[in-house]
Tab-separated table of C-alpha atoms in Angstrom:
chain	number	residue	atom	x	y	z
A	1	THR	CA	-6.220	8.975	5.422
A	2	ALA	CA	-3.305	7.067	6.527
A	3	LEU	CA	-4.755	3.810	6.845
A	4	ALA	CA	-6.157	3.861	3.590
A	5	GLY	CA	-3.309	4.554	1.744
A	6	THR	CA	-1.831	2.048	3.548
A	7	LEU	CA	-4.154	-0.856	3.258
A	8	GLY	CA	-5.291	-0.193	-0.200
A	9	ILE	CA	-4.481	-3.289	-3.034
A	10	GLY	CA	-1.381	-4.171	-1.552
A	11	GLY	CA	-3.628	-6.299	0.947
A	12	MET	CA	-5.206	-8.636	-1.308
A	13	VAL	CA	-3.583	-8.176	-4.820
A	14	GLY	CA	-0.078	-7.408	-3.971
A	15	VAL	CA	-0.159	-10.643	-1.408
A	16	ALA	CA	-1.142	-12.692	-4.161
A	17	ALA	CA	1.449	-11.315	-6.574
A	18	ALA	CA	3.993	-12.209	-3.800
A	19	LEU	CA	2.827	-16.063	-3.686
A	20	ALA	CA	2.634	-15.773	-7.282
A	21	MET	CA	6.318	-14.905	-7.935
A	22	GLY	CA	8.109	-15.519	-4.681
A	23	GLY	CA	6.165	-18.641	-3.325
A	24	ALA	CA	4.742	-19.744	-0.012
A	25	GLY	CA	7.990	-18.609	1.443
A	26	ALA	CA	7.412	-14.705	0.381
A	27	VAL	CA	4.737	-14.540	3.522
A	28	PHE	CA	7.674	-15.034	6.160
A	29	TRP	CA	9.701	-12.333	4.534
A	30	MET	CA	6.687	-10.060	3.929
A	31	GLY	CA	6.245	-10.487	8.122
A	32	VAL	CA	10.251	-9.998	8.626
A	33	SER	CA	9.287	-6.651	6.721
A	34	ALA	CA	6.409	-5.785	8.884
A	35	LEU	CA	8.846	-5.969	11.858
A	36	ALA	CA	11.035	-3.821	10.679
A	37	GLY	CA	8.519	-1.511	9.174
A	38	MET	CA	7.084	-1.404	12.638
A	39	VAL	CA	10.285	0.350	13.822
A	40	LEU	CA	10.602	2.774	11.011
A	41	LYS	CA	7.073	3.970	10.915
A	42	TYR	CA	7.031	4.281	14.656
A	43	VAL	CA	10.621	7.004	14.338
A	44	GLU	CA	8.961	8.382	10.975
A	45	VAL	CA	5.649	9.258	12.396
A	46	THR	CA	6.927	10.373	16.000
A	47	LEU	CA	9.742	12.517	13.906
A	48	SER	CA	7.190	14.209	11.400
A	49	CYS	CA	4.766	15.148	14.185
A	50	ALA	CA	7.583	16.228	16.293
A	51	SER	CA	9.119	18.572	13.822
A	52	GLN	CA	5.690	19.806	12.156
A	53	VAL	CA	5.195	23.423	11.232
A	54	LYS	CA	1.955	25.624	11.080
A	55	THR	CA	1.739	27.145	7.448
A	56	ALA	CA	-1.203	29.723	5.782
A	57	GLN	CA	-2.589	26.309	4.321
A	58	GLY	CA	-2.410	24.433	7.932
A	59	TRP	CA	-0.347	22.048	9.839
A	60	ARG	CA	2.534	20.231	7.704
A	61	GLY	CA	5.081	17.774	8.578
A	62	GLY	CA	6.977	14.887	6.960
A	63	ALA	CA	10.642	14.166	5.214
A	64	MET	CA	10.512	17.795	3.450
A	65	VAL	CA	9.908	19.493	6.706
A	66	ILE	CA	12.806	17.727	8.250
A	67	LEU	CA	15.193	18.227	5.761
A	68	GLU	CA	14.297	22.136	5.397
A	69	LYS	CA	15.136	22.450	8.651
A	70	LEU	CA	18.270	20.597	8.399
A	71	HIS	CA	18.971	23.077	5.778
A	72	HIS	CA	18.701	20.441	2.394
A	73	PRO	CA	16.034	22.307	0.558
A	74	ALA	CA	16.966	20.725	-2.547
A	75	ALA	CA	16.273	16.983	-0.887
A	76	ALA	CA	13.046	18.455	0.438
A	77	ALA	CA	12.110	18.811	-3.211
A	78	CYS	CA	13.228	16.230	-4.619
A	79	PHE	CA	11.301	13.981	-1.953
A	80	CYS	CA	8.115	15.697	-2.773
A	81	LEU	CA	8.466	15.250	-6.663
A	82	CYS	CA	9.225	11.337	-5.702
A	83	CYS	CA	5.734	11.455	-3.800
A	84	MET	CA	3.746	13.234	-6.683
A	85	ALA	CA	5.480	10.548	-9.107
A	86	ALA	CA	5.005	7.815	-6.613
A	87	ALA	CA	1.215	8.825	-6.299
A	88	PHE	CA	0.686	8.223	-9.790
A	89	ALA	CA	1.662	4.492	-9.896
A	90	MET	CA	0.598	3.505	-6.231
A	91	GLY	CA	-2.506	5.716	-6.110
A	92	ALA	CA	-3.603	5.584	-9.615
A	93	LEU	CA	-2.165	3.035	-12.045
A	94	VAL	CA	-2.088	0.214	-9.845
A	95	PRO	CA	-5.952	0.743	-8.215
A	96	ALA	CA	-7.143	1.787	-11.638
A	97	SER	CA	-5.258	-1.802	-13.300
A	98	SER	CA	-6.741	-4.021	-10.324
A	99	VAL	CA	-10.289	-2.813	-10.528
A	100	CYS	CA	-9.924	-2.895	-14.144
A	101	ALA	CA	-8.790	-6.396	-14.363
A	102	ALA	CA	-10.947	-7.694	-11.434
A	103	LEU	CA	-14.097	-6.474	-13.400
A	104	HIS	CA	-13.229	-7.604	-16.547
A	105	MET	CA	-12.690	-11.263	-14.841
A	106	ALA	CA	-15.859	-11.192	-12.874
A	107	PHE	CA	-18.754	-9.409	-15.378
A	108	ASP	CA	-16.407	-9.244	-18.921
A	109	LEU	CA	-16.788	-5.926	-18.389
A	110	PRO	CA	-14.668	-3.686	-20.925
A	111	PRO	CA	-11.494	-2.448	-18.859
A	112	TRP	CA	-11.777	1.537	-20.930
A	113	ILE	CA	-15.665	1.417	-19.227
A	114	SER	CA	-14.252	0.539	-15.884
A	115	ALA	CA	-11.359	3.281	-16.047
A	116	ALA	CA	-13.455	5.513	-17.255
A	117	ALA	CA	-16.219	5.076	-14.561
A	118	PHE	CA	-13.418	4.685	-11.677
A	119	ALA	CA	-11.693	8.075	-12.776
A	120	LEU	CA	-15.492	9.708	-12.514
A	121	ALA	CA	-16.058	8.664	-9.079
A	122	ALA	CA	-12.169	9.548	-8.465
A	123	ALA	CA	-12.935	13.265	-9.647
A	124	VAL	CA	-16.230	13.722	-7.854
A	125	VAL	CA	-14.623	13.051	-4.511
A	126	LEU	CA	-11.465	14.831	-5.467
A	127	ARG	CA	-12.874	17.928	-5.651
A	128	GLY	CA	-13.821	18.115	-2.257
A	129	ARG	CA	-10.374	17.373	-1.306
A	130	GLY	CA	-9.428	16.967	2.001
A	131	GLN	CA	-12.748	16.676	4.076
A	132	ALA	CA	-14.317	14.869	1.595
A	133	ILE	CA	-11.383	12.151	1.420
A	134	LEU	CA	-11.476	12.039	4.865
A	135	LYS	CA	-15.344	11.323	4.970
A	136	ALA	CA	-14.977	8.798	2.173
A	137	ASN	CA	-12.367	6.719	3.885
A	138	ARG	CA	-14.121	7.212	7.295
A	139	VAL	CA	-16.846	4.345	5.994
A	140	LEU	CA	-14.802	2.477	3.083
A	141	ILE	CA	-12.040	1.396	4.932
A	142	PRO	CA	-13.709	-0.416	8.173
A	143	LEU	CA	-16.069	-1.822	5.597
A	144	ALA	CA	-13.532	-3.547	3.315
A	145	THR	CA	-11.212	-4.496	6.129
A	146	LEU	CA	-14.117	-6.302	8.141
A	147	LEU	CA	-15.583	-7.731	5.358
A	148	ASP	CA	-12.325	-8.823	4.026
A	149	VAL	CA	-11.101	-10.311	7.549
A	150	GLY	CA	-14.414	-12.014	7.901
A	151	MET	CA	-14.331	-13.764	4.445
A	152	CYS	CA	-10.384	-14.956	5.216
A	153	LEU	CA	-11.453	-16.109	8.523
A	154	TRP	CA	-14.170	-18.321	7.506
A	155	ILE	CA	-12.248	-19.829	4.741
A	156	ILE	CA	-9.090	-20.551	6.947
A	157	PHE	CA	-11.086	-22.091	9.838
A	158	THR	CA	-13.349	-24.231	7.810
A	159	PRO	CA	-10.414	-26.610	7.515
A	160	ALA	CA	-8.772	-25.614	10.659
A	161	GLU	CA	-6.596	-28.642	10.831
A	162	ARG	CA	-4.464	-27.587	7.770
A	163	ILE	CA	-3.429	-24.629	9.418
A	164	GLY	CA	-0.492	-25.916	10.782
A	165	THR	CA	0.607	-27.732	7.406
A	166	ILE	CA	0.307	-24.072	5.464
A	167	GLY	CA	2.470	-22.046	8.600
A	168	GLU	CA	5.184	-25.634	7.959
A	169	GLN	CA	4.820	-24.773	4.124
A	170	ILE	CA	5.840	-21.037	4.791
A	171	LEU	CA	8.842	-21.713	7.029
A	172	ARG	CA	9.959	-24.430	4.809
A	173	GLU	CA	9.486	-22.391	1.698
A	174	ALA	CA	11.216	-19.105	3.307
A	175	PHE	CA	14.632	-21.141	4.136
A	176	ASP	CA	14.665	-23.991	1.278
A	177	PHE	CA	17.959	-24.876	0.707
A	178	SER	CA	16.931	-28.778	-0.422
A	179	ALA	CA	18.217	-28.436	-3.787
A	180	ALA	CA	21.476	-26.081	-3.215
A	181	ALA	CA	23.331	-28.553	-5.358
A	182	SER	CA	21.386	-27.602	-8.248
A	183	GLY	CA	21.379	-23.791	-7.483
A	184	GLY	CA	17.723	-23.875	-8.052
A	185	SER	CA	16.955	-23.171	-4.030
A	186	GLY	CA	19.037	-20.427	-3.794
A	187	PHE	CA	17.396	-18.705	-6.706
A	188	ALA	CA	13.950	-19.598	-4.773
A	189	LEU	CA	15.147	-18.204	-2.046
A	190	SER	CA	16.070	-15.089	-3.383
A	191	LYS	CA	12.532	-14.721	-4.939
A	192	ALA	CA	10.681	-15.181	-1.700
A	193	VAL	CA	13.148	-12.441	-0.199
A	194	ARG	CA	12.516	-9.963	-2.952
A	195	TYR	CA	8.934	-10.280	-3.086
A	196	GLY	CA	7.989	-10.878	0.160
A	197	VAL	CA	9.817	-7.581	1.066
A	198	SER	CA	9.070	-5.776	-1.619
A	199	ARG	CA	5.531	-6.405	-1.969
A	200	GLY	CA	5.552	-5.936	1.911
A	201	ILE	CA	6.930	-2.457	1.595
A	202	PHE	CA	4.390	-2.067	-1.088
A	203	SER	CA	1.795	-2.764	1.084
A	204	HIS	CA	2.516	-1.257	4.476
A	205	GLU	CA	4.807	1.511	3.215
A	206	ALA	CA	6.954	1.852	6.399
A	207	GLY	CA	9.936	3.876	5.549
A	208	MET	CA	8.424	5.530	2.575
A	209	GLY	CA	7.487	8.852	4.378
A	210	SER	CA	3.838	8.886	3.063
A	211	ALA	CA	1.759	8.145	6.284
A	212	PRO	CA	3.657	10.833	8.168
A	213	LEU	CA	2.270	13.585	5.631
A	214	SER	CA	-1.119	12.961	7.150
A	215	TYR	CA	-0.508	12.317	10.713
A	216	ALA	CA	1.367	15.461	10.845
A	217	SER	CA	-1.448	17.744	8.831
A	218	ALA	CA	-3.208	18.289	12.066
A	219	PRO	CA	-1.813	19.675	15.782
A	220	VAL	CA	-0.088	17.082	17.556
A	221	SER	CA	0.205	17.183	21.346
A	222	ASP	CA	1.891	13.963	21.703
A	223	PRO	CA	4.005	12.818	18.699
A	224	ALA	CA	5.014	9.351	20.364
A	225	ARG	CA	1.162	8.523	20.467
A	226	GLN	CA	1.035	9.113	17.193
A	227	GLY	CA	4.007	7.161	16.206
A	228	LEU	CA	2.480	4.125	18.019
A	229	MET	CA	-0.804	4.735	15.989
A	230	GLY	CA	1.705	4.026	12.720
A	231	VAL	CA	2.851	0.764	14.181
A	232	ALA	CA	-0.943	0.077	14.711
A	233	GLU	CA	-1.351	0.865	11.250
A	234	VAL	CA	1.610	-1.491	9.765
A	235	PHE	CA	0.401	-4.307	12.266
A	236	ILE	CA	-3.453	-4.074	10.869
A	237	ASP	CA	-2.073	-4.019	7.090
A	238	THR	CA	0.681	-6.977	7.453
A	239	PHE	CA	-0.228	-9.593	10.274
A	240	LEU	CA	-4.126	-8.979	9.899
A	241	VAL	CA	-5.018	-8.134	6.431
A	242	CYS	CA	-2.083	-9.590	4.421
A	243	MET	CA	-1.348	-12.544	6.544
A	244	LEU	CA	-4.859	-13.688	6.213
A	245	THR	CA	-5.209	-13.164	2.814
A	246	ALA	CA	-1.935	-15.484	2.148
A	247	PHE	CA	-3.376	-18.495	4.568
A	248	ALA	CA	-6.706	-18.322	2.890
A	249	LEU	CA	-5.241	-18.371	-0.478
A	250	LEU	CA	-2.578	-21.013	0.571
A	251	ILE	CA	-5.495	-23.307	2.212
A	252	ILE	CA	-7.590	-23.086	-0.814
A	253	GLY	CA	-4.598	-24.003	-2.505
A	254	ILE	CA	-2.650	-22.405	-5.508
A	255	ASP	CA	-1.819	-23.845	-8.833
A	256	GLY	CA	0.616	-22.317	-11.243
A	257	TYR	CA	2.993	-20.246	-9.041
A	258	GLY	CA	4.230	-17.453	-11.583
A	259	GLN	CA	0.802	-16.366	-12.539
A	260	ASP	CA	-0.790	-12.983	-12.298
A	261	GLY	CA	-1.657	-12.168	-9.077
A	262	MET	CA	-5.272	-11.224	-10.059
A	263	THR	CA	-5.660	-14.252	-12.189
A	264	LEU	CA	-4.361	-16.162	-8.751
A	265	MET	CA	-6.737	-14.772	-6.785
A	266	MET	CA	-9.864	-15.091	-8.803
A	267	ALA	CA	-9.052	-18.746	-9.453
A	268	ALA	CA	-8.530	-19.552	-5.778
A	269	PHE	CA	-11.456	-17.723	-4.766
A	270	SER	CA	-13.712	-19.023	-7.166
A	271	ARG	CA	-12.708	-22.858	-5.901
A	272	ALA	CA	-13.411	-21.610	-2.217
A	273	ILE	CA	-16.538	-19.647	-2.871
A	274	GLY	CA	-18.052	-21.240	-5.821
A	275	PRO	CA	-19.302	-19.153	-8.759
A	276	ALA	CA	-19.854	-15.958	-6.839
A	277	GLY	CA	-16.314	-15.792	-6.097
A	278	PRO	CA	-14.907	-13.268	-8.649
A	279	ALA	CA	-17.427	-11.182	-8.202
A	280	LEU	CA	-17.198	-10.842	-4.466
A	281	ILE	CA	-13.299	-10.520	-4.760
A	282	ALA	CA	-14.350	-7.893	-7.572
A	283	PHE	CA	-16.404	-5.723	-4.801
A	284	PHE	CA	-13.285	-6.293	-2.482
A	285	ILE	CA	-10.762	-4.689	-4.599
A	286	VAL	CA	-13.188	-1.887	-5.634
A	287	LEU	CA	-13.665	-1.091	-1.914
A	288	PHE	CA	-9.784	-1.011	-1.164
A	289	ALA	CA	-8.954	0.932	-4.370
A	290	PHE	CA	-10.875	3.380	-4.028
A	291	PRO	CA	-9.869	4.731	-0.609
A	292	CYS	CA	-6.207	3.901	-1.673
A	293	VAL	CA	-6.789	6.222	-4.600
A	294	LEU	CA	-7.891	9.119	-2.175
A	295	GLY	CA	-5.063	8.495	0.240
A	296	TRP	CA	-2.263	8.889	-2.306
A	297	TYR	CA	-3.498	12.063	-3.671
A	298	TYR	CA	-4.103	13.328	-0.297
A	299	TYR	CA	0.092	12.765	0.090
A	300	ALA	CA	0.830	14.106	-3.601
A	301	SER	CA	-1.504	17.253	-3.029
A	302	VAL	CA	0.393	17.835	0.242
A	303	CYS	CA	3.832	17.658	-1.278
A	304	LEU	CA	2.300	19.778	-4.444
A	305	THR	CA	1.305	22.607	-1.732
A	306	TYR	CA	4.637	22.758	-0.153
A	307	LEU	CA	6.254	23.376	-3.405
A	308	SER	CA	4.171	25.423	-4.585
A	309	GLY	CA	0.800	26.791	-3.847
A	310	SER	CA	-0.473	27.937	-7.432
A	311	ALA	CA	-4.477	26.644	-7.928
A	312	LEU	CA	-3.262	25.936	-12.044
A	313	LEU	CA	-0.358	23.622	-10.789
A	314	ALA	CA	-3.043	21.736	-8.261
A	315	ASP	CA	-5.627	21.459	-11.192
A	316	GLY	CA	-2.821	20.668	-13.873
A	317	TYR	CA	-1.804	17.643	-11.241
A	318	ARG	CA	-5.288	16.422	-10.539
A	319	LEU	CA	-6.442	15.978	-14.370
A	320	SER	CA	-2.820	14.364	-14.821
A	321	PHE	CA	-3.656	12.281	-11.633
A	322	LEU	CA	-6.957	10.992	-13.276
A	323	LEU	CA	-5.711	10.539	-16.553
A	324	MET	CA	-3.234	8.045	-15.238
A	325	ILE	CA	-6.514	6.264	-13.734
A	326	ALA	CA	-7.722	5.942	-17.046
A	327	ALA	CA	-3.826	4.599	-18.176
A	328	GLY	CA	-4.264	1.758	-15.388
A	329	ALA	CA	-6.702	0.355	-17.935
A	330	MET	CA	-4.082	-0.222	-20.693
A	331	LEU	CA	-0.911	-1.020	-19.066
A	332	SER	CA	0.148	-4.830	-17.936
A	333	GLY	CA	0.138	-5.275	-14.605
A	334	SER	CA	3.447	-6.490	-14.255
A	335	LEU	CA	4.874	-3.192	-15.609
A	336	ILE	CA	3.018	-1.166	-13.353
A	337	TRP	CA	4.149	-3.064	-10.622
A	338	GLU	CA	7.735	-2.701	-11.248
A	339	ILE	CA	7.308	1.146	-11.993
A	340	SER	CA	5.854	1.117	-8.559
A	341	ASP	CA	8.655	-0.446	-6.993
A	342	LEU	CA	11.041	1.837	-8.413
A	343	LEU	CA	9.221	4.849	-7.307
A	344	ASN	CA	8.773	3.523	-3.683
A	345	GLY	CA	12.729	2.812	-3.784
A	346	CYS	CA	13.382	6.706	-4.881
A	347	MET	CA	10.680	7.897	-1.808
A	348	THR	CA	12.365	5.344	0.785
A	349	VAL	CA	15.785	6.656	-0.126
A	350	LEU	CA	15.296	10.149	0.621
A	351	ASN	CA	12.837	9.400	3.782
A	352	LEU	CA	15.638	7.004	5.156
A	353	ALA	CA	18.152	9.929	4.556
A	354	ALA	CA	15.768	12.621	6.613
A	355	LEU	CA	15.482	10.424	9.688
A	356	PHE	CA	18.956	9.607	9.665
A	357	LEU	CA	19.920	13.270	9.511
A	358	ALA	CA	16.872	14.045	11.408
A	359	ARG	CA	19.417	13.166	14.897
A	360	ARG	CA	20.775	16.086	14.951
A	361	LEU	CA	17.149	17.703	15.590
A	362	THR	CA	16.951	15.785	18.736
A	363	ASP	CA	20.714	15.689	19.831
A	364	PRO	CA	20.797	18.037	23.435
């Protein structure tokens, strides 16, 4: 479930959006973000598992439990509310918008039909909650990851002689000061850093406090071992899926920086694969999006249960979540990404505050 929430759309559309807005240099800053993210993920998962508590609903851990133990109940409640709001964006709006756009470009399918079908499929699985989510992710995530990695490797190693050139381009654009006199390079560099880091965080979610909610939901005998699993999660997401996708897009050649990420992906893979490219990308988007929806709903449900055990509130939130999936078909992609970045930031601030204060829990 943690890997499902982490991989999601960020490994494909998020990478394309970073390249579209920040250029090839954004790939370098995604890697920098991931290196820092490995440390953060290890710390947040280990601490959350070490401080988990047994409740009537099962095991629970995360930033809210840490903050509660440190006598900050208001901050704990704020983290839960931020997570529930972020789930609307990360787990509903972004996946639904990406799926609807992909199916429209590939098959000219009206967005409202895609949104309705996507929401209906999510509703069926979400009624089963924890076990149904686990079973679905157990199949979809390995399938989506292996197929995507295989496609990217085929694209990358077909013209293997270009790999070195692409690496040089990434480093050059990551630190491009050649036009410093005109000020243009400073702007280009800032965009590369901004979109590389923000899309990196969107993808691997390290520091946000989302993944620990699933890691700490089962009994843990060795918290540090779970922390290392969190490190592996960031590695798989960024240095495997995201980097391979970025290299594949750069080797194919992306024209028109500044385009929408989905448009860029469709155009690039159509050139590499032919007429079947858009349909194949749409298939991958659906495979990654659905587990992302399930994973983020699970995070939100853990936070909602922490705040209240009311079945009425749970049903109301689930209905709101499904309505957000439908709304994703009608909102512009750029607006949805900005909303997601804002809500991610709110979660991250509270989670990092919890990690900083948590040193008191480990002091002798």
